[in-house]
């Protein structure tokens, strides 16, 4: 009887413990479901690049329900330009190195969301590696803010042209690019004639319109692959890679000069602006400072002559 009572009590204790474990498991599953359904991040379980499970939050993030993702290749949904970034992150995580990567994921409307992806090995209950776990968070606003800051650092806000630092950096890069024999880099140094008089006569807002109009007209006058940058108040530089002689640079300069001389309409007024332009081509091995200084000298010769002209040097 004592043995039977002991076994009965033990059985009851096991039943109670089993019931408690069942309730704990149900509570854990409920908490997991709450987290999965309402997560800010999108969680993926990957075997290789194949999706074996994805959190329900994927539909709100990218527009398709989880069932459309499971069984698909995640690389097919990443922007082609960012595919190497994702593959490198997955390789690093597979080597047991948690990785953070930024890339774009396609949405159902054909657009893309920028995401920060945390990728690491997934360990099952036994501690065995079972593919990868990837947590993606949409960071469109952060990327847009960074791009705006980058643009402010590199481009002039009034004209939209590369600023002085960016233009010089592009010039230095172009000077170091390998070129075939007989191919040169042309440089045009441009300065607006009597710009102070334009400001004094029509006001600084009109002066801003003139500069923005000149910038747009120069952009329209140059070739694809050429660069125009604003390097001072009313000074602009044009980089002409791949020209064959100084005559070609002067020809482009004349095209710009004629286009700029066309009247500018602003506030019911007709404003006329012209450019003095110095044209040169780079010498092998010379610095950015040397080639811009030579073009600057040519521009000042145009100023000292009749203005509204292209001087070669």
PDB file of C-alpha atoms in Angstrom:
ATOM      1  CA  UNK A   1       0.000   0.000   0.000  1.00  0.00           C
ATOM      2  CA  UNK A   2       2.870   2.343   0.828  1.00  0.00           C
ATOM      3  CA  UNK A   3       4.457   1.611  -2.553  1.00  0.00           C
ATOM      4  CA  UNK A   4       1.153   2.159  -4.357  1.00  0.00           C
ATOM      5  CA  UNK A   5       0.630   5.472  -2.521  1.00  0.00           C
ATOM      6  CA  UNK A   6       4.182   6.591  -3.428  1.00  0.00           C
ATOM      7  CA  UNK A   7       3.708   5.699  -7.077  1.00  0.00           C
ATOM      8  CA  UNK A   8       0.344   7.459  -7.146  1.00  0.00           C
ATOM      9  CA  UNK A   9       1.824  10.625  -5.643  1.00  0.00           C
ATOM     10  CA  UNK A  10       4.766  10.504  -8.070  1.00  0.00           C
ATOM     11  CA  UNK A  11       2.414  10.076 -11.013  1.00  0.00           C
ATOM     12  CA  UNK A  12       0.365  13.056  -9.830  1.00  0.00           C
ATOM     13  CA  UNK A  13       3.543  15.141  -9.478  1.00  0.00           C
ATOM     14  CA  UNK A  14       4.646  14.219 -13.011  1.00  0.00           C
ATOM     15  CA  UNK A  15       1.218  15.106 -14.353  1.00  0.00           C
ATOM     16  CA  UNK A  16       1.368  18.471 -12.564  1.00  0.00           C
ATOM     17  CA  UNK A  17       4.858  19.163 -13.935  1.00  0.00           C
ATOM     18  CA  UNK A  18       3.719  18.151 -17.428  1.00  0.00           C
ATOM     19  CA  UNK A  19       0.752  20.501 -17.140  1.00  0.00           C
ATOM     20  CA  UNK A  20       3.023  23.313 -15.987  1.00  0.00           C
ATOM     21  CA  UNK A  21       5.423  22.701 -18.890  1.00  0.00           C
ATOM     22  CA  UNK A  22       2.507  22.675 -21.295  1.00  0.00           C
ATOM     23  CA  UNK A  23       1.277  26.010 -19.968  1.00  0.00           C
ATOM     24  CA  UNK A  24       4.787  27.474 -20.110  1.00  0.00           C
ATOM     25  CA  UNK A  25       5.169  26.277 -23.696  1.00  0.00           C
ATOM     26  CA  UNK A  26       1.805  27.770 -24.622  1.00  0.00           C
ATOM     27  CA  UNK A  27       2.755  31.060 -22.941  1.00  0.00           C
ATOM     28  CA  UNK A  28       6.101  31.099 -24.763  1.00  0.00           C
ATOM     29  CA  UNK A  29       4.416  30.389 -28.094  1.00  0.00           C
ATOM     30  CA  UNK A  30       1.898  33.166 -27.429  1.00  0.00           C
ATOM     31  CA  UNK A  31       4.668  35.649 -26.566  1.00  0.00           C
ATOM     32  CA  UNK A  32       6.598  34.543 -29.642  1.00  0.00           C
ATOM     33  CA  UNK A  33       3.510  35.036 -31.816  1.00  0.00           C
ATOM     34  CA  UNK A  34       2.980  38.527 -30.372  1.00  0.00           C
ATOM     35  CA  UNK A  35       6.615  39.412 -31.113  1.00  0.00           C
ATOM     36  CA  UNK A  36       6.562  37.878 -34.588  1.00  0.00           C
ATOM     37  CA  UNK A  37       3.304  39.558 -35.568  1.00  0.00           C
ATOM     38  CA  UNK A  38       4.270  42.996 -34.283  1.00  0.00           C
ATOM     39  CA  UNK A  39       8.036  43.123 -34.776  1.00  0.00           C
ATOM     40  CA  UNK A  40       9.571  46.233 -36.277  1.00  0.00           C
ATOM     41  CA  UNK A  41      12.211  44.024 -37.867  1.00  0.00           C
ATOM     42  CA  UNK A  42      11.612  41.309 -40.424  1.00  0.00           C
ATOM     43  CA  UNK A  43      13.185  38.011 -39.340  1.00  0.00           C
ATOM     44  CA  UNK A  44      14.299  35.408 -41.869  1.00  0.00           C
ATOM     45  CA  UNK A  45      15.493  31.838 -41.340  1.00  0.00           C
ATOM     46  CA  UNK A  46      17.696  30.892 -44.288  1.00  0.00           C
ATOM     47  CA  UNK A  47      19.216  27.671 -45.544  1.00  0.00           C
ATOM     48  CA  UNK A  48      21.792  28.927 -47.968  1.00  0.00           C
ATOM     49  CA  UNK A  49      19.908  31.707 -49.728  1.00  0.00           C
ATOM     50  CA  UNK A  50      16.543  29.932 -49.525  1.00  0.00           C
ATOM     51  CA  UNK A  51      13.896  31.245 -47.128  1.00  0.00           C
ATOM     52  CA  UNK A  52      12.591  28.501 -44.815  1.00  0.00           C
ATOM     53  CA  UNK A  53      10.663  30.820 -42.472  1.00  0.00           C
ATOM     54  CA  UNK A  54       9.912  34.547 -42.297  1.00  0.00           C
ATOM     55  CA  UNK A  55       8.082  36.630 -39.701  1.00  0.00           C
ATOM     56  CA  UNK A  56       4.573  37.924 -40.529  1.00  0.00           C
ATOM     57  CA  UNK A  57       5.969  41.502 -40.425  1.00  0.00           C
ATOM     58  CA  UNK A  58       7.384  40.856 -43.920  1.00  0.00           C
ATOM     59  CA  UNK A  59       4.020  41.681 -45.503  1.00  0.00           C
ATOM     60  CA  UNK A  60       3.815  45.173 -43.978  1.00  0.00           C
ATOM     61  CA  UNK A  61       7.462  45.810 -44.891  1.00  0.00           C
ATOM     62  CA  UNK A  62       7.637  44.557 -48.480  1.00  0.00           C
ATOM     63  CA  UNK A  63       4.035  43.900 -49.526  1.00  0.00           C
ATOM     64  CA  UNK A  64       3.885  40.115 -49.867  1.00  0.00           C
ATOM     65  CA  UNK A  65       2.624  37.603 -47.264  1.00  0.00           C
ATOM     66  CA  UNK A  66       5.054  35.119 -45.708  1.00  0.00           C
ATOM     67  CA  UNK A  67       3.767  32.293 -47.893  1.00  0.00           C
ATOM     68  CA  UNK A  68       5.091  34.053 -50.995  1.00  0.00           C
ATOM     69  CA  UNK A  69       8.550  34.274 -49.439  1.00  0.00           C
ATOM     70  CA  UNK A  70       8.962  30.790 -47.997  1.00  0.00           C
ATOM     71  CA  UNK A  71      10.772  28.567 -50.477  1.00  0.00           C
ATOM     72  CA  UNK A  72      12.072  31.501 -52.545  1.00  0.00           C
ATOM     73  CA  UNK A  73      15.662  32.590 -53.091  1.00  0.00           C
ATOM     74  CA  UNK A  74      16.238  35.793 -51.114  1.00  0.00           C
ATOM     75  CA  UNK A  75      18.938  36.945 -53.540  1.00  0.00           C
ATOM     76  CA  UNK A  76      16.278  37.313 -56.255  1.00  0.00           C
ATOM     77  CA  UNK A  77      14.631  40.047 -54.166  1.00  0.00           C
ATOM     78  CA  UNK A  78      17.753  42.140 -53.585  1.00  0.00           C
ATOM     79  CA  UNK A  79      18.764  45.069 -55.801  1.00  0.00           C
ATOM     80  CA  UNK A  80      21.349  43.815 -58.335  1.00  0.00           C
ATOM     81  CA  UNK A  81      23.839  46.509 -57.305  1.00  0.00           C
ATOM     82  CA  UNK A  82      23.707  45.276 -53.682  1.00  0.00           C
ATOM     83  CA  UNK A  83      23.853  41.546 -54.330  1.00  0.00           C
ATOM     84  CA  UNK A  84      27.591  41.274 -53.621  1.00  0.00           C
ATOM     85  CA  UNK A  85      27.050  43.049 -50.297  1.00  0.00           C
ATOM     86  CA  UNK A  86      24.422  40.502 -49.243  1.00  0.00           C
ATOM     87  CA  UNK A  87      26.452  37.484 -50.407  1.00  0.00           C
ATOM     88  CA  UNK A  88      29.525  38.734 -48.543  1.00  0.00           C
ATOM     89  CA  UNK A  89      27.441  39.170 -45.384  1.00  0.00           C
ATOM     90  CA  UNK A  90      26.006  35.657 -45.696  1.00  0.00           C
ATOM     91  CA  UNK A  91      29.461  34.166 -46.228  1.00  0.00           C
ATOM     92  CA  UNK A  92      30.770  36.002 -43.179  1.00  0.00           C
ATOM     93  CA  UNK A  93      27.863  34.821 -41.031  1.00  0.00           C
ATOM     94  CA  UNK A  94      28.286  31.245 -42.267  1.00  0.00           C
ATOM     95  CA  UNK A  95      31.876  31.470 -41.002  1.00  0.00           C
ATOM     96  CA  UNK A  96      30.465  32.280 -37.546  1.00  0.00           C
ATOM     97  CA  UNK A  97      31.030  36.050 -37.830  1.00  0.00           C
ATOM     98  CA  UNK A  98      27.866  38.088 -37.137  1.00  0.00           C
ATOM     99  CA  UNK A  99      27.632  40.693 -39.897  1.00  0.00           C
ATOM    100  CA  UNK A 100      25.798  43.992 -40.390  1.00  0.00           C
ATOM    101  CA  UNK A 101      25.151  44.956 -44.018  1.00  0.00           C
ATOM    102  CA  UNK A 102      23.096  47.647 -45.767  1.00  0.00           C
ATOM    103  CA  UNK A 103      21.309  46.793 -49.020  1.00  0.00           C
ATOM    104  CA  UNK A 104      18.036  47.262 -50.907  1.00  0.00           C
ATOM    105  CA  UNK A 105      15.138  44.784 -50.988  1.00  0.00           C
ATOM    106  CA  UNK A 106      12.496  44.865 -53.730  1.00  0.00           C
ATOM    107  CA  UNK A 107       8.861  45.624 -52.858  1.00  0.00           C
ATOM    108  CA  UNK A 108       5.745  44.385 -54.657  1.00  0.00           C
ATOM    109  CA  UNK A 109       5.214  47.764 -56.352  1.00  0.00           C
ATOM    110  CA  UNK A 110       8.591  47.525 -58.079  1.00  0.00           C
ATOM    111  CA  UNK A 111      10.376  49.888 -55.689  1.00  0.00           C
ATOM    112  CA  UNK A 112      13.003  49.118 -53.073  1.00  0.00           C
ATOM    113  CA  UNK A 113      13.511  49.648 -49.345  1.00  0.00           C
ATOM    114  CA  UNK A 114      16.950  50.223 -47.855  1.00  0.00           C
ATOM    115  CA  UNK A 115      17.513  47.834 -44.953  1.00  0.00           C
ATOM    116  CA  UNK A 116      20.155  47.176 -42.341  1.00  0.00           C
ATOM    117  CA  UNK A 117      20.549  43.416 -42.134  1.00  0.00           C
ATOM    118  CA  UNK A 118      22.013  41.655 -39.096  1.00  0.00           C
ATOM    119  CA  UNK A 119      23.019  38.156 -40.192  1.00  0.00           C
ATOM    120  CA  UNK A 120      24.326  35.420 -37.895  1.00  0.00           C
ATOM    121  CA  UNK A 121      24.311  31.620 -37.589  1.00  0.00           C
ATOM    122  CA  UNK A 122      21.084  30.089 -36.258  1.00  0.00           C
ATOM    123  CA  UNK A 123      21.468  27.540 -33.470  1.00  0.00           C
ATOM    124  CA  UNK A 124      18.675  25.069 -32.777  1.00  0.00           C
ATOM    125  CA  UNK A 125      17.660  23.757 -29.348  1.00  0.00           C
ATOM    126  CA  UNK A 126      20.558  21.302 -29.360  1.00  0.00           C
ATOM    127  CA  UNK A 127      23.080  24.018 -30.142  1.00  0.00           C
ATOM    128  CA  UNK A 128      23.563  22.772 -33.697  1.00  0.00           C
ATOM    129  CA  UNK A 129      23.984  25.317 -36.487  1.00  0.00           C
ATOM    130  CA  UNK A 130      20.884  25.283 -38.665  1.00  0.00           C
ATOM    131  CA  UNK A 131      21.373  27.852 -41.406  1.00  0.00           C
ATOM    132  CA  UNK A 132      21.309  31.607 -40.849  1.00  0.00           C
ATOM    133  CA  UNK A 133      19.046  34.043 -39.071  1.00  0.00           C
ATOM    134  CA  UNK A 134      18.720  37.505 -40.644  1.00  0.00           C
ATOM    135  CA  UNK A 135      16.975  40.476 -39.047  1.00  0.00           C
ATOM    136  CA  UNK A 136      16.167  43.284 -41.501  1.00  0.00           C
ATOM    137  CA  UNK A 137      15.171  46.797 -40.459  1.00  0.00           C
ATOM    138  CA  UNK A 138      14.010  49.397 -42.995  1.00  0.00           C
ATOM    139  CA  UNK A 139      16.276  52.471 -42.906  1.00  0.00           C
ATOM    140  CA  UNK A 140      15.031  54.542 -45.854  1.00  0.00           C
ATOM    141  CA  UNK A 141      14.896  57.738 -43.798  1.00  0.00           C
ATOM    142  CA  UNK A 142      18.431  57.314 -42.466  1.00  0.00           C
ATOM    143  CA  UNK A 143      19.783  56.647 -45.964  1.00  0.00           C
ATOM    144  CA  UNK A 144      17.947  59.647 -47.410  1.00  0.00           C
ATOM    145  CA  UNK A 145      19.287  61.884 -44.629  1.00  0.00           C
ATOM    146  CA  UNK A 146      22.827  60.631 -45.232  1.00  0.00           C
ATOM    147  CA  UNK A 147      22.472  61.192 -48.964  1.00  0.00           C
ATOM    148  CA  UNK A 148      21.276  64.755 -48.345  1.00  0.00           C
ATOM    149  CA  UNK A 149      24.262  65.426 -46.106  1.00  0.00           C
ATOM    150  CA  UNK A 150      26.592  63.911 -48.674  1.00  0.00           C
ATOM    151  CA  UNK A 151      25.086  66.051 -51.409  1.00  0.00           C
ATOM    152  CA  UNK A 152      25.402  69.210 -49.306  1.00  0.00           C
ATOM    153  CA  UNK A 153      29.062  68.379 -48.741  1.00  0.00           C
ATOM    154  CA  UNK A 154      29.780  67.828 -52.437  1.00  0.00           C
ATOM    155  CA  UNK A 155      27.383  70.017 -54.421  1.00  0.00           C
ATOM    156  CA  UNK A 156      26.537  73.695 -54.601  1.00  0.00           C
ATOM    157  CA  UNK A 157      22.994  74.328 -53.339  1.00  0.00           C
ATOM    158  CA  UNK A 158      22.230  77.208 -55.734  1.00  0.00           C
ATOM    159  CA  UNK A 159      23.329  75.709 -59.045  1.00  0.00           C
ATOM    160  CA  UNK A 160      23.326  71.995 -58.257  1.00  0.00           C
ATOM    161  CA  UNK A 161      26.858  71.783 -59.649  1.00  0.00           C
ATOM    162  CA  UNK A 162      29.746  70.009 -57.939  1.00  0.00           C
ATOM    163  CA  UNK A 163      31.323  72.449 -55.491  1.00  0.00           C
ATOM    164  CA  UNK A 164      34.987  73.436 -55.488  1.00  0.00           C
ATOM    165  CA  UNK A 165      36.192  70.444 -53.465  1.00  0.00           C
ATOM    166  CA  UNK A 166      34.245  67.958 -55.581  1.00  0.00           C
ATOM    167  CA  UNK A 167      35.285  69.552 -58.871  1.00  0.00           C
ATOM    168  CA  UNK A 168      38.978  69.538 -57.904  1.00  0.00           C
ATOM    169  CA  UNK A 169      38.686  65.928 -56.732  1.00  0.00           C
ATOM    170  CA  UNK A 170      37.212  64.970 -60.102  1.00  0.00           C
ATOM    171  CA  UNK A 171      39.973  66.901 -61.885  1.00  0.00           C
ATOM    172  CA  UNK A 172      42.673  65.100 -59.894  1.00  0.00           C
ATOM    173  CA  UNK A 173      41.027  61.757 -60.645  1.00  0.00           C
ATOM    174  CA  UNK A 174      40.813  62.575 -64.362  1.00  0.00           C
ATOM    175  CA  UNK A 175      44.481  63.609 -64.429  1.00  0.00           C
ATOM    176  CA  UNK A 176      45.466  60.209 -63.044  1.00  0.00           C
ATOM    177  CA  UNK A 177      43.260  58.200 -65.400  1.00  0.00           C
ATOM    178  CA  UNK A 178      45.243  56.366 -68.096  1.00  0.00           C
ATOM    179  CA  UNK A 179      44.801  57.859 -71.571  1.00  0.00           C
ATOM    180  CA  UNK A 180      45.626  56.688 -75.052  1.00  0.00           C
ATOM    181  CA  UNK A 181      48.309  58.583 -77.008  1.00  0.00           C
ATOM    182  CA  UNK A 182      46.887  61.757 -78.515  1.00  0.00           C
ATOM    183  CA  UNK A 183      44.012  61.952 -76.024  1.00  0.00           C
ATOM    184  CA  UNK A 184      43.968  64.824 -73.531  1.00  0.00           C
ATOM    185  CA  UNK A 185      41.999  66.360 -70.689  1.00  0.00           C
ATOM    186  CA  UNK A 186      40.706  69.814 -71.554  1.00  0.00           C
ATOM    187  CA  UNK A 187      39.940  72.449 -68.915  1.00  0.00           C
ATOM    188  CA  UNK A 188      37.789  75.566 -69.352  1.00  0.00           C
ATOM    189  CA  UNK A 189      37.934  78.265 -66.673  1.00  0.00           C
ATOM    190  CA  UNK A 190      34.792  80.448 -66.879  1.00  0.00           C
ATOM    191  CA  UNK A 191      33.995  83.755 -65.180  1.00  0.00           C
ATOM    192  CA  UNK A 192      30.814  85.837 -65.520  1.00  0.00           C
ATOM    193  CA  UNK A 193      31.504  89.278 -66.975  1.00  0.00           C
ATOM    194  CA  UNK A 194      30.394  92.291 -64.883  1.00  0.00           C
ATOM    195  CA  UNK A 195      28.599  90.064 -62.391  1.00  0.00           C
ATOM    196  CA  UNK A 196      28.806  92.744 -59.681  1.00  0.00           C
ATOM    197  CA  UNK A 197      26.966  95.137 -61.985  1.00  0.00           C
ATOM    198  CA  UNK A 198      24.236  92.508 -62.506  1.00  0.00           C
ATOM    199  CA  UNK A 199      23.784  92.239 -58.727  1.00  0.00           C
ATOM    200  CA  UNK A 200      23.870  96.023 -58.269  1.00  0.00           C
ATOM    201  CA  UNK A 201      21.397  96.658 -61.094  1.00  0.00           C
ATOM    202  CA  UNK A 202      18.900  93.838 -60.683  1.00  0.00           C
ATOM    203  CA  UNK A 203      19.456  92.662 -57.104  1.00  0.00           C
ATOM    204  CA  UNK A 204      21.076  89.585 -55.594  1.00  0.00           C
ATOM    205  CA  UNK A 205      18.033  87.379 -56.212  1.00  0.00           C
ATOM    206  CA  UNK A 206      18.379  88.148 -59.918  1.00  0.00           C
ATOM    207  CA  UNK A 207      22.094  87.390 -59.623  1.00  0.00           C
ATOM    208  CA  UNK A 208      21.215  83.987 -58.211  1.00  0.00           C
ATOM    209  CA  UNK A 209      18.875  83.359 -61.149  1.00  0.00           C
ATOM    210  CA  UNK A 210      21.649  84.324 -63.558  1.00  0.00           C
ATOM    211  CA  UNK A 211      24.121  81.905 -61.944  1.00  0.00           C
ATOM    212  CA  UNK A 212      21.590  79.061 -61.891  1.00  0.00           C
ATOM    213  CA  UNK A 213      20.682  79.741 -65.540  1.00  0.00           C
ATOM    214  CA  UNK A 214      24.329  79.851 -66.609  1.00  0.00           C
ATOM    215  CA  UNK A 215      24.988  76.549 -64.814  1.00  0.00           C
ATOM    216  CA  UNK A 216      22.042  74.900 -66.579  1.00  0.00           C
ATOM    217  CA  UNK A 217      23.102  76.247 -69.977  1.00  0.00           C
ATOM    218  CA  UNK A 218      26.674  75.016 -69.556  1.00  0.00           C
ATOM    219  CA  UNK A 219      25.370  71.563 -68.611  1.00  0.00           C
ATOM    220  CA  UNK A 220      23.264  71.573 -71.784  1.00  0.00           C
ATOM    221  CA  UNK A 221      26.263  72.606 -73.913  1.00  0.00           C
ATOM    222  CA  UNK A 222      28.802  69.987 -72.871  1.00  0.00           C
ATOM    223  CA  UNK A 223      29.118  66.334 -73.789  1.00  0.00           C
ATOM    224  CA  UNK A 224      28.098  63.316 -71.786  1.00  0.00           C
ATOM    225  CA  UNK A 225      30.973  62.512 -69.434  1.00  0.00           C
ATOM    226  CA  UNK A 226      32.118  66.129 -69.128  1.00  0.00           C
ATOM    227  CA  UNK A 227      31.920  67.887 -65.747  1.00  0.00           C
ATOM    228  CA  UNK A 228      31.058  71.474 -64.829  1.00  0.00           C
ATOM    229  CA  UNK A 229      31.669  72.671 -61.266  1.00  0.00           C
ATOM    230  CA  UNK A 230      31.225  75.941 -59.394  1.00  0.00           C
ATOM    231  CA  UNK A 231      34.543  76.808 -57.783  1.00  0.00           C
ATOM    232  CA  UNK A 232      33.843  80.359 -56.650  1.00  0.00           C
ATOM    233  CA  UNK A 233      31.158  83.041 -56.516  1.00  0.00           C
ATOM    234  CA  UNK A 234      30.794  83.474 -60.293  1.00  0.00           C
ATOM    235  CA  UNK A 235      33.600  81.151 -61.416  1.00  0.00           C
ATOM    236  CA  UNK A 236      33.000  77.746 -62.970  1.00  0.00           C
ATOM    237  CA  UNK A 237      35.334  75.109 -64.347  1.00  0.00           C
ATOM    238  CA  UNK A 238      34.546  72.613 -67.105  1.00  0.00           C
ATOM    239  CA  UNK A 239      36.456  69.330 -67.416  1.00  0.00           C
ATOM    240  CA  UNK A 240      36.643  67.819 -70.900  1.00  0.00           C
ATOM    241  CA  UNK A 241      38.111  64.299 -70.851  1.00  0.00           C
ATOM    242  CA  UNK A 242      38.932  62.515 -74.078  1.00  0.00           C
ATOM    243  CA  UNK A 243      39.578  65.473 -76.369  1.00  0.00           C
ATOM    244  CA  UNK A 244      42.283  65.306 -79.039  1.00  0.00           C
ATOM    245  CA  UNK A 245      43.647  68.846 -79.138  1.00  0.00           C
ATOM    246  CA  UNK A 246      43.222  72.375 -77.832  1.00  0.00           C
ATOM    247  CA  UNK A 247      41.095  73.322 -80.840  1.00  0.00           C
ATOM    248  CA  UNK A 248      38.429  70.864 -79.662  1.00  0.00           C
ATOM    249  CA  UNK A 249      38.420  72.445 -76.189  1.00  0.00           C
ATOM    250  CA  UNK A 250      38.089  75.928 -77.723  1.00  0.00           C
ATOM    251  CA  UNK A 251      35.213  74.734 -79.919  1.00  0.00           C
ATOM    252  CA  UNK A 252      33.294  73.530 -76.854  1.00  0.00           C
ATOM    253  CA  UNK A 253      34.153  76.775 -75.077  1.00  0.00           C
ATOM    254  CA  UNK A 254      32.709  78.787 -77.984  1.00  0.00           C
ATOM    255  CA  UNK A 255      29.527  76.730 -77.884  1.00  0.00           C
ATOM    256  CA  UNK A 256      29.186  77.543 -74.171  1.00  0.00           C
ATOM    257  CA  UNK A 257      29.979  81.240 -74.702  1.00  0.00           C
ATOM    258  CA  UNK A 258      27.325  81.654 -77.392  1.00  0.00           C
ATOM    259  CA  UNK A 259      24.687  79.847 -75.342  1.00  0.00           C
ATOM    260  CA  UNK A 260      25.358  81.958 -72.250  1.00  0.00           C
ATOM    261  CA  UNK A 261      25.100  85.215 -74.229  1.00  0.00           C
ATOM    262  CA  UNK A 262      21.420  84.554 -74.961  1.00  0.00           C
ATOM    263  CA  UNK A 263      19.074  86.854 -72.951  1.00  0.00           C
ATOM    264  CA  UNK A 264      17.775  85.753 -69.555  1.00  0.00           C
ATOM    265  CA  UNK A 265      14.214  86.690 -68.645  1.00  0.00           C
ATOM    266  CA  UNK A 266      13.529  87.389 -64.983  1.00  0.00           C
ATOM    267  CA  UNK A 267      10.691  89.285 -63.333  1.00  0.00           C
ATOM    268  CA  UNK A 268       9.663  90.905 -66.590  1.00  0.00           C
ATOM    269  CA  UNK A 269      13.208  92.099 -67.202  1.00  0.00           C
ATOM    270  CA  UNK A 270      15.763  91.010 -69.797  1.00  0.00           C
ATOM    271  CA  UNK A 271      19.196  90.377 -68.308  1.00  0.00           C
ATOM    272  CA  UNK A 272      22.232  89.808 -70.459  1.00  0.00           C
ATOM    273  CA  UNK A 273      25.249  87.946 -69.118  1.00  0.00           C
ATOM    274  CA  UNK A 274      28.430  86.814 -70.849  1.00  0.00           C
ATOM    275  CA  UNK A 275      31.410  84.635 -69.994  1.00  0.00           C
ATOM    276  CA  UNK A 276      35.141  85.103 -70.286  1.00  0.00           C
ATOM    277  CA  UNK A 277      36.633  81.643 -70.811  1.00  0.00           C
ATOM    278  CA  UNK A 278      40.201  80.362 -70.587  1.00  0.00           C
ATOM    279  CA  UNK A 279      40.900  77.101 -72.413  1.00  0.00           C
ATOM    280  CA  UNK A 280      43.830  74.717 -71.980  1.00  0.00           C
ATOM    281  CA  UNK A 281      44.708  71.029 -72.071  1.00  0.00           C
ATOM    282  CA  UNK A 282      46.601  69.137 -69.404  1.00  0.00           C
ATOM    283  CA  UNK A 283      50.246  68.185 -69.673  1.00  0.00           C
ATOM    284  CA  UNK A 284      51.160  64.613 -68.631  1.00  0.00           C
ATOM    285  CA  UNK A 285      52.194  64.477 -64.987  1.00  0.00           C
ATOM    286  CA  UNK A 286      51.056  67.966 -63.991  1.00  0.00           C
ATOM    287  CA  UNK A 287      48.951  68.712 -60.936  1.00  0.00           C
ATOM    288  CA  UNK A 288      45.384  69.953 -60.714  1.00  0.00           C
ATOM    289  CA  UNK A 289      46.667  73.262 -59.355  1.00  0.00           C
ATOM    290  CA  UNK A 290      48.980  73.729 -62.344  1.00  0.00           C
ATOM    291  CA  UNK A 291      46.375  73.081 -65.041  1.00  0.00           C
ATOM    292  CA  UNK A 292      43.695  75.241 -63.355  1.00  0.00           C
ATOM    293  CA  UNK A 293      46.218  78.063 -62.855  1.00  0.00           C
ATOM    294  CA  UNK A 294      47.038  78.020 -66.573  1.00  0.00           C
ATOM    295  CA  UNK A 295      43.351  78.063 -67.530  1.00  0.00           C
ATOM    296  CA  UNK A 296      42.845  80.910 -65.024  1.00  0.00           C
ATOM    297  CA  UNK A 297      45.587  82.939 -66.711  1.00  0.00           C
ATOM    298  CA  UNK A 298      43.884  82.450 -70.078  1.00  0.00           C
ATOM    299  CA  UNK A 299      40.563  83.568 -68.592  1.00  0.00           C
ATOM    300  CA  UNK A 300      42.110  86.785 -67.254  1.00  0.00           C
ATOM    301  CA  UNK A 301      43.541  87.489 -70.690  1.00  0.00           C
ATOM    302  CA  UNK A 302      39.989  87.290 -72.006  1.00  0.00           C
ATOM    303  CA  UNK A 303      38.923  89.733 -69.266  1.00  0.00           C
ATOM    304  CA  UNK A 304      41.706  92.152 -70.208  1.00  0.00           C
ATOM    305  CA  UNK A 305      40.723  92.016 -73.847  1.00  0.00           C
ATOM    306  CA  UNK A 306      37.088  92.504 -74.872  1.00  0.00           C
ATOM    307  CA  UNK A 307      35.513  89.934 -72.486  1.00  0.00           C
ATOM    308  CA  UNK A 308      32.821  87.559 -73.793  1.00  0.00           C
ATOM    309  CA  UNK A 309      35.482  85.511 -75.541  1.00  0.00           C
ATOM    310  CA  UNK A 310      37.499  82.287 -75.326  1.00  0.00           C
ATOM    311  CA  UNK A 311      41.277  82.597 -74.946  1.00  0.00           C
ATOM    312  CA  UNK A 312      43.503  79.552 -75.428  1.00  0.00           C
ATOM    313  CA  UNK A 313      46.803  78.882 -73.761  1.00  0.00           C
TER     314      UNK A 313
END
